[in-house]
mmCIF file of C-alpha atoms in Angstrom:
data_model
loop_
_atom_site.group_PDB
_atom_site.id
_atom_site.type_symbol
_atom_site.label_atom_id
_atom_site.label_comp_id
_atom_site.label_asym_id
_atom_site.label_seq_id
_atom_site.Cartn_x
_atom_site.Cartn_y
_atom_site.Cartn_z
ATOM 1 C CA MET M 1 -35.368 248.356 108.946
ATOM 2 C CA THR M 2 -32.825 246.281 110.767
ATOM 3 C CA ASN M 3 -34.051 243.967 113.411
ATOM 4 C CA SER M 4 -33.174 241.119 115.649
ATOM 5 C CA ASN M 5 -35.920 238.880 114.509
ATOM 6 C CA GLU M 6 -36.007 236.919 111.254
ATOM 7 C CA ALA M 7 -34.059 238.515 108.430
ATOM 8 C CA SER M 8 -37.073 237.942 106.160
ATOM 9 C CA MET M 9 -39.388 240.016 108.499
ATOM 10 C CA PHE M 10 -39.878 242.896 106.091
ATOM 11 C CA ARG M 11 -39.965 240.797 102.910
ATOM 12 C CA GLY M 12 -43.749 240.991 102.510
ATOM 13 C CA TYR M 13 -44.083 244.504 103.983
ATOM 14 C CA ALA M 14 -41.368 245.994 101.804
ATOM 15 C CA ARG M 15 -43.818 245.988 98.865
ATOM 16 C CA PHE M 16 -46.242 248.227 100.855
ATOM 17 C CA TYR M 17 -43.935 250.020 103.156
ATOM 18 C CA ASP M 18 -43.767 253.386 101.505
ATOM 19 C CA LEU M 19 -47.610 253.393 100.976
ATOM 20 C CA LEU M 20 -48.261 252.493 104.633
ATOM 21 C CA TYR M 21 -46.107 255.442 105.637
ATOM 22 C CA ALA M 22 -46.752 257.980 102.909
ATOM 23 C CA ASP M 23 -47.996 260.479 105.584
ATOM 24 C CA LYS M 24 -44.628 260.296 107.492
ATOM 25 C CA ASP M 25 -42.862 263.637 106.982
ATOM 26 C CA TYR M 26 -39.268 262.436 106.315
ATOM 27 C CA ASP M 27 -38.246 266.076 105.169
ATOM 28 C CA ALA M 28 -39.232 267.530 108.476
ATOM 29 C CA GLU M 29 -37.479 264.838 110.493
ATOM 30 C CA CYS M 30 -34.321 265.419 108.356
ATOM 31 C CA LEU M 31 -34.575 269.224 109.049
ATOM 32 C CA TYR M 32 -34.713 268.268 112.777
ATOM 33 C CA LEU M 33 -31.551 266.175 112.297
ATOM 34 C CA ARG M 34 -29.797 268.922 110.471
ATOM 35 C CA ARG M 35 -30.718 271.376 113.314
ATOM 36 C CA VAL M 36 -29.243 269.047 115.959
ATOM 37 C CA PHE M 37 -26.130 268.548 113.864
ATOM 38 C CA ALA M 38 -25.725 272.316 113.512
ATOM 39 C CA LYS M 39 -26.379 272.810 117.334
ATOM 40 C CA HIS M 40 -23.447 270.526 118.052
ATOM 41 C CA GLY M 41 -21.082 272.074 115.535
ATOM 42 C CA LEU M 42 -21.514 269.723 112.487
ATOM 43 C CA GLY M 43 -21.568 271.401 109.022
ATOM 44 C CA SER M 44 -24.048 270.970 106.213
ATOM 45 C CA ASP M 45 -21.636 268.469 104.645
ATOM 46 C CA ALA M 46 -21.481 266.182 107.668
ATOM 47 C CA SER M 47 -20.826 262.485 107.052
ATOM 48 C CA VAL M 48 -23.760 260.353 108.331
ATOM 49 C CA LEU M 49 -24.270 256.758 108.853
ATOM 50 C CA ASP M 50 -28.021 255.580 108.964
ATOM 51 C CA LEU M 51 -28.386 252.344 110.894
ATOM 52 C CA GLY M 52 -31.701 250.713 109.714
ATOM 53 C CA CYS M 53 -32.213 252.980 106.798
ATOM 54 C CA GLY M 54 -35.150 251.045 105.437
ATOM 55 C CA THR M 55 -36.309 252.272 101.989
ATOM 56 C CA GLY M 56 -34.229 255.337 102.203
ATOM 57 C CA GLY M 57 -36.631 257.911 103.728
ATOM 58 C CA HIS M 58 -33.934 259.789 105.663
ATOM 59 C CA VAL M 59 -31.015 258.978 103.276
ATOM 60 C CA LEU M 60 -32.257 260.793 100.313
ATOM 61 C CA PRO M 61 -33.174 264.238 101.876
ATOM 62 C CA LEU M 62 -29.894 264.231 103.872
ATOM 63 C CA ALA M 63 -27.980 263.435 100.746
ATOM 64 C CA ALA M 64 -29.879 266.162 98.856
ATOM 65 C CA SER M 65 -28.949 268.663 101.613
ATOM 66 C CA GLY M 66 -25.257 268.089 101.128
ATOM 67 C CA CYS M 67 -24.444 265.352 103.607
ATOM 68 C CA GLU M 68 -22.389 262.327 102.690
ATOM 69 C CA VAL M 69 -24.568 259.485 103.689
ATOM 70 C CA THR M 70 -24.163 255.683 104.115
ATOM 71 C CA GLY M 71 -27.345 253.776 104.810
ATOM 72 C CA VAL M 72 -27.420 250.040 105.908
ATOM 73 C CA ASP M 73 -30.281 247.723 106.478
ATOM 74 C CA ARG M 74 -30.528 244.038 107.092
ATOM 75 C CA SER M 75 -33.376 243.670 104.646
ATOM 76 C CA PRO M 76 -32.260 243.105 101.128
ATOM 77 C CA ASP M 77 -35.730 244.054 99.978
ATOM 78 C CA MET M 78 -35.714 247.386 101.740
ATOM 79 C CA ILE M 79 -32.208 248.247 100.322
ATOM 80 C CA ALA M 80 -33.477 247.242 96.846
ATOM 81 C CA ARG M 81 -36.295 249.727 97.062
ATOM 82 C CA ALA M 82 -33.896 252.435 98.596
ATOM 83 C CA THR M 83 -31.574 251.767 95.612
ATOM 84 C CA ALA M 84 -34.371 252.315 93.105
ATOM 85 C CA LYS M 85 -35.203 255.649 94.660
ATOM 86 C CA VAL M 86 -31.490 256.655 94.690
ATOM 87 C CA GLU M 87 -31.156 255.968 90.946
ATOM 88 C CA GLU M 88 -34.335 258.050 90.230
ATOM 89 C CA SER M 89 -33.187 260.918 92.244
ATOM 90 C CA GLY M 90 -29.628 261.231 91.111
ATOM 91 C CA ALA M 91 -28.294 261.398 94.523
ATOM 92 C CA GLN M 92 -25.149 259.548 95.598
ATOM 93 C CA PRO M 93 -25.486 257.891 99.014
ATOM 94 C CA THR M 94 -24.013 254.435 99.764
ATOM 95 C CA LEU M 95 -26.416 251.681 100.516
ATOM 96 C CA LEU M 96 -25.387 248.404 102.081
ATOM 97 C CA VAL M 97 -27.091 245.222 103.285
ATOM 98 C CA ALA M 98 -25.750 244.708 106.851
ATOM 99 C CA ASP M 99 -26.715 243.952 110.372
ATOM 100 C CA VAL M 100 -26.541 247.036 112.662
ATOM 101 C CA ARG M 101 -25.180 244.766 115.511
ATOM 102 C CA GLU M 102 -22.207 243.535 113.564
ATOM 103 C CA LEU M 103 -21.246 246.377 111.063
ATOM 104 C CA ASP M 104 -17.698 247.431 110.789
ATOM 105 C CA LEU M 105 -16.958 249.788 107.775
ATOM 106 C CA GLY M 106 -13.457 250.642 109.034
ATOM 107 C CA ARG M 107 -14.096 254.373 109.093
ATOM 108 C CA ALA M 108 -15.711 257.071 111.313
ATOM 109 C CA PHE M 109 -18.510 259.385 110.586
ATOM 110 C CA ASP M 110 -19.614 262.736 112.021
ATOM 111 C CA ALA M 111 -23.029 261.388 112.997
ATOM 112 C CA VAL M 112 -24.802 258.097 113.269
ATOM 113 C CA ILE M 113 -28.648 258.081 113.095
ATOM 114 C CA SER M 114 -31.160 255.290 113.694
ATOM 115 C CA MET M 115 -34.614 256.449 113.070
ATOM 116 C CA PHE M 116 -38.222 255.276 113.314
ATOM 117 C CA ALA M 117 -37.723 253.039 116.361
ATOM 118 C CA VAL M 118 -34.947 250.839 114.848
ATOM 119 C CA VAL M 119 -33.350 250.606 118.298
ATOM 120 C CA GLY M 120 -36.695 248.992 119.448
ATOM 121 C CA TYR M 121 -36.044 245.915 117.333
ATOM 122 C CA GLN M 122 -32.917 245.140 119.433
ATOM 123 C CA LEU M 123 -34.782 242.744 121.855
ATOM 124 C CA THR M 124 -32.125 241.527 124.019
ATOM 125 C CA ASN M 125 -29.615 243.422 126.131
ATOM 126 C CA GLN M 126 -26.724 241.944 123.955
ATOM 127 C CA ASP M 127 -28.551 243.127 120.846
ATOM 128 C CA LEU M 128 -28.835 246.705 122.246
ATOM 129 C CA ALA M 129 -25.248 246.636 123.568
ATOM 130 C CA SER M 130 -23.975 245.509 120.246
ATOM 131 C CA MET M 131 -25.851 248.058 118.259
ATOM 132 C CA PHE M 132 -24.618 250.937 120.504
ATOM 133 C CA ALA M 133 -21.008 249.535 120.146
ATOM 134 C CA VAL M 134 -21.429 249.610 116.403
ATOM 135 C CA ALA M 135 -22.600 253.332 116.625
ATOM 136 C CA ARG M 136 -19.625 254.142 118.812
ATOM 137 C CA ARG M 137 -17.196 252.319 116.600
ATOM 138 C CA HIS M 138 -18.189 254.458 113.659
ATOM 139 C CA LEU M 139 -17.743 257.828 115.444
ATOM 140 C CA ASN M 140 -14.748 259.983 116.369
ATOM 141 C CA PRO M 141 -14.818 261.399 119.811
ATOM 142 C CA GLY M 142 -17.470 264.140 119.979
ATOM 143 C CA GLY M 143 -19.512 262.423 117.249
ATOM 144 C CA LEU M 144 -23.245 262.365 117.432
ATOM 145 C CA PHE M 145 -25.587 259.403 117.888
ATOM 146 C CA VAL M 146 -29.307 260.359 117.207
ATOM 147 C CA PHE M 147 -32.098 257.808 117.555
ATOM 148 C CA ASP M 148 -35.684 257.471 118.630
ATOM 149 C CA ALA M 149 -37.688 254.681 120.467
ATOM 150 C CA TRP M 150 -40.850 253.872 122.246
ATOM 151 C CA PHE M 151 -40.835 255.358 125.717
ATOM 152 C CA GLY M 152 -41.590 252.871 128.533
ATOM 153 C CA PRO M 153 -43.587 255.023 130.748
ATOM 154 C CA ALA M 154 -45.943 256.065 127.975
ATOM 155 C CA VAL M 155 -46.330 252.532 126.754
ATOM 156 C CA LEU M 156 -47.374 251.350 130.151
ATOM 157 C CA VAL M 157 -49.912 254.090 130.716
ATOM 158 C CA SER M 158 -51.393 254.156 127.108
ATOM 159 C CA ARG M 159 -51.513 250.331 126.383
ATOM 160 C CA PRO M 160 -51.357 249.367 122.846
ATOM 161 C CA GLU M 161 -54.530 248.612 121.104
ATOM 162 C CA GLU M 162 -55.831 247.287 117.793
ATOM 163 C CA ARG M 163 -55.399 249.722 115.037
ATOM 164 C CA ARG M 164 -56.734 249.804 111.418
ATOM 165 C CA LYS M 165 -55.240 251.946 108.642
ATOM 166 C CA PRO M 166 -56.390 252.132 104.958
ATOM 167 C CA ILE M 167 -54.071 252.287 102.004
ATOM 168 C CA VAL M 168 -54.724 252.534 98.327
ATOM 169 C CA LEU M 169 -52.325 250.793 95.759
ATOM 170 C CA GLY M 170 -51.323 252.334 92.472
ATOM 171 C CA ASP M 171 -53.896 250.247 90.606
ATOM 172 C CA GLY M 172 -56.722 251.580 92.871
ATOM 173 C CA THR M 173 -56.849 248.301 94.986
ATOM 174 C CA GLU M 174 -57.993 249.278 98.609
ATOM 175 C CA LEU M 175 -56.300 247.536 101.361
ATOM 176 C CA VAL M 176 -56.568 247.689 105.287
ATOM 177 C CA ARG M 177 -53.638 247.226 107.552
ATOM 178 C CA ILE M 178 -54.753 245.694 110.902
ATOM 179 C CA ALA M 179 -52.391 245.763 113.753
ATOM 180 C CA ARG M 180 -53.140 243.756 116.966
ATOM 181 C CA SER M 181 -50.733 244.213 119.806
ATOM 182 C CA THR M 182 -49.600 242.052 122.804
ATOM 183 C CA LEU M 183 -47.889 243.690 125.649
ATOM 184 C CA ASP M 184 -45.148 241.857 127.785
ATOM 185 C CA VAL M 185 -44.187 244.051 130.722
ATOM 186 C CA ILE M 186 -41.427 241.644 131.862
ATOM 187 C CA ALA M 187 -39.642 241.453 128.448
ATOM 188 C CA GLN M 188 -40.407 245.255 127.764
ATOM 189 C CA THR M 189 -41.803 244.279 124.425
ATOM 190 C CA VAL M 190 -44.944 244.787 122.326
ATOM 191 C CA ARG M 191 -45.555 242.120 119.738
ATOM 192 C CA VAL M 192 -47.591 243.655 116.874
ATOM 193 C CA ASP M 193 -49.306 241.199 114.556
ATOM 194 C CA TYR M 194 -49.815 242.927 111.171
ATOM 195 C CA GLU M 195 -52.421 241.703 108.611
ATOM 196 C CA LEU M 196 -52.795 243.439 105.340
ATOM 197 C CA VAL M 197 -55.958 242.458 103.528
ATOM 198 C CA ARG M 198 -58.225 243.813 100.876
ATOM 199 C CA ALA M 199 -60.717 246.234 102.188
ATOM 200 C CA ASP M 200 -63.671 244.528 100.421
ATOM 201 C CA GLY M 201 -62.701 241.168 101.940
ATOM 202 C CA THR M 202 -62.184 239.548 98.526
ATOM 203 C CA PRO M 203 -59.353 236.960 98.766
ATOM 204 C CA ASP M 204 -56.249 238.116 96.863
ATOM 205 C CA PRO M 205 -52.987 236.345 97.876
ATOM 206 C CA SER M 206 -50.974 238.719 95.903
ATOM 207 C CA SER M 207 -51.985 241.795 98.129
ATOM 208 C CA GLU M 208 -52.372 240.045 101.480
ATOM 209 C CA VAL M 209 -49.579 239.943 104.014
ATOM 210 C CA ALA M 210 -49.387 238.731 107.634
ATOM 211 C CA GLU M 211 -46.331 239.407 109.654
ATOM 212 C CA SER M 212 -45.382 239.799 113.397
ATOM 213 C CA HIS M 213 -42.946 242.440 114.587
ATOM 214 C CA THR M 214 -41.768 242.574 118.232
ATOM 215 C CA MET M 215 -40.689 245.890 119.480
ATOM 216 C CA ARG M 216 -38.838 246.673 122.789
ATOM 217 C CA PHE M 217 -39.838 249.781 124.803
ATOM 218 C CA LEU M 218 -37.155 251.572 126.645
ATOM 219 C CA PHE M 219 -36.578 253.692 129.834
ATOM 220 C CA ALA M 220 -34.289 256.659 130.331
ATOM 221 C CA GLN M 221 -32.077 255.063 132.943
ATOM 222 C CA GLU M 222 -31.333 251.820 131.116
ATOM 223 C CA VAL M 223 -30.592 253.756 127.831
ATOM 224 C CA ALA M 224 -28.109 256.009 129.759
ATOM 225 C CA TYR M 225 -26.409 252.915 131.121
ATOM 226 C CA PHE M 226 -26.080 251.201 127.808
ATOM 227 C CA LEU M 227 -24.826 254.399 126.204
ATOM 228 C CA GLU M 228 -22.252 254.962 128.905
ATOM 229 C CA VAL M 229 -20.993 251.483 128.681
ATOM 230 C CA ALA M 230 -20.597 251.910 124.887
ATOM 231 C CA GLY M 231 -18.748 255.195 125.327
ATOM 232 C CA PHE M 232 -21.326 257.829 124.965
ATOM 233 C CA GLU M 233 -22.786 260.611 127.297
ATOM 234 C CA VAL M 234 -26.411 261.568 126.982
ATOM 235 C CA ALA M 235 -26.725 265.109 125.420
ATOM 236 C CA SER M 236 -30.506 265.112 125.418
ATOM 237 C CA LEU M 237 -33.642 263.094 125.809
ATOM 238 C CA THR M 238 -36.919 264.857 124.468
ATOM 239 C CA PRO M 239 -40.248 264.032 122.925
ATOM 240 C CA VAL M 240 -39.609 262.759 119.590
ATOM 241 C CA MET M 241 -38.185 265.330 116.989
ATOM 242 C CA ARG M 242 -38.129 268.106 119.492
ATOM 243 C CA GLU M 243 -34.998 269.917 120.540
ATOM 244 C CA VAL M 244 -36.198 270.840 123.891
ATOM 245 C CA GLY M 245 -38.549 269.509 126.537
ATOM 246 C CA THR M 246 -38.833 266.567 128.979
ATOM 247 C CA PRO M 247 -40.737 263.389 127.854
ATOM 248 C CA THR M 248 -43.844 262.504 129.911
ATOM 249 C CA GLU M 249 -46.268 259.548 130.113
ATOM 250 C CA ASP M 250 -47.971 261.042 127.224
ATOM 251 C CA ASP M 251 -44.888 260.687 124.895
ATOM 252 C CA TRP M 252 -44.934 257.345 123.305
ATOM 253 C CA ASN M 253 -42.056 258.257 121.044
ATOM 254 C CA VAL M 254 -38.948 259.999 122.311
ATOM 255 C CA SER M 255 -35.543 261.082 120.789
ATOM 256 C CA TRP M 256 -32.101 260.644 122.287
ATOM 257 C CA VAL M 257 -28.951 262.456 121.319
ATOM 258 C CA ALA M 258 -25.740 261.135 122.588
ATOM 259 C CA ARG M 259 -22.085 262.317 122.027
ATOM 260 C CA ALA M 260 -19.251 260.008 121.749
ATOM 261 C CA ARG M 261 -16.527 260.383 124.487
#
């Protein structure tokens, strides 16, 4: 994932990223994206730019469905893992190491996507404005920008709490991911301190990781403003991965679809 913190943020986590999110249904999310594309008149062969593509979870299903996909991520480690998947699959997307706030490929796409709360890593207003400008730069008028993020009203009502998630490595090693969160209501951020340790408490430097990720949560009117300034109009704001419905305080994750003017 691309972020506005240190470029090395995902260096340790990249090794375990796919195991941590093995239960994430990328195929279903890509079906949602394709339905959104079709609803707005894009064909099955749409050209798609994925900002913050991570290890390629959305790139590969979209490419397999016929889309022409370019994925970019600031993390070389994430791109390396995505590249390995591409080589195994036989798909032909383009993968690049790049910053989503500065990218300029010199071409336009039918759609730009940024999934799994990548937008939330843009912590300052300048970061967010720059990323939205990059998305607009890579779209012709009428093109789609689809992204998700943490929804401010839900974050403030359902405060973040410590979470633990077990994972098992290929060699049978059992790990636990511990996530401890700190809320900053003024900065509109949640700092999540991740610790990945052996489940039995046995020291093992090769499998232990400690990282901090700071995420910005967003509100409907501020996003509408940033999108308008960048040259978009909001087509929809819904609970995450839904095509209809109005987000409530119970919806921590929401999806935006914006159309380039």
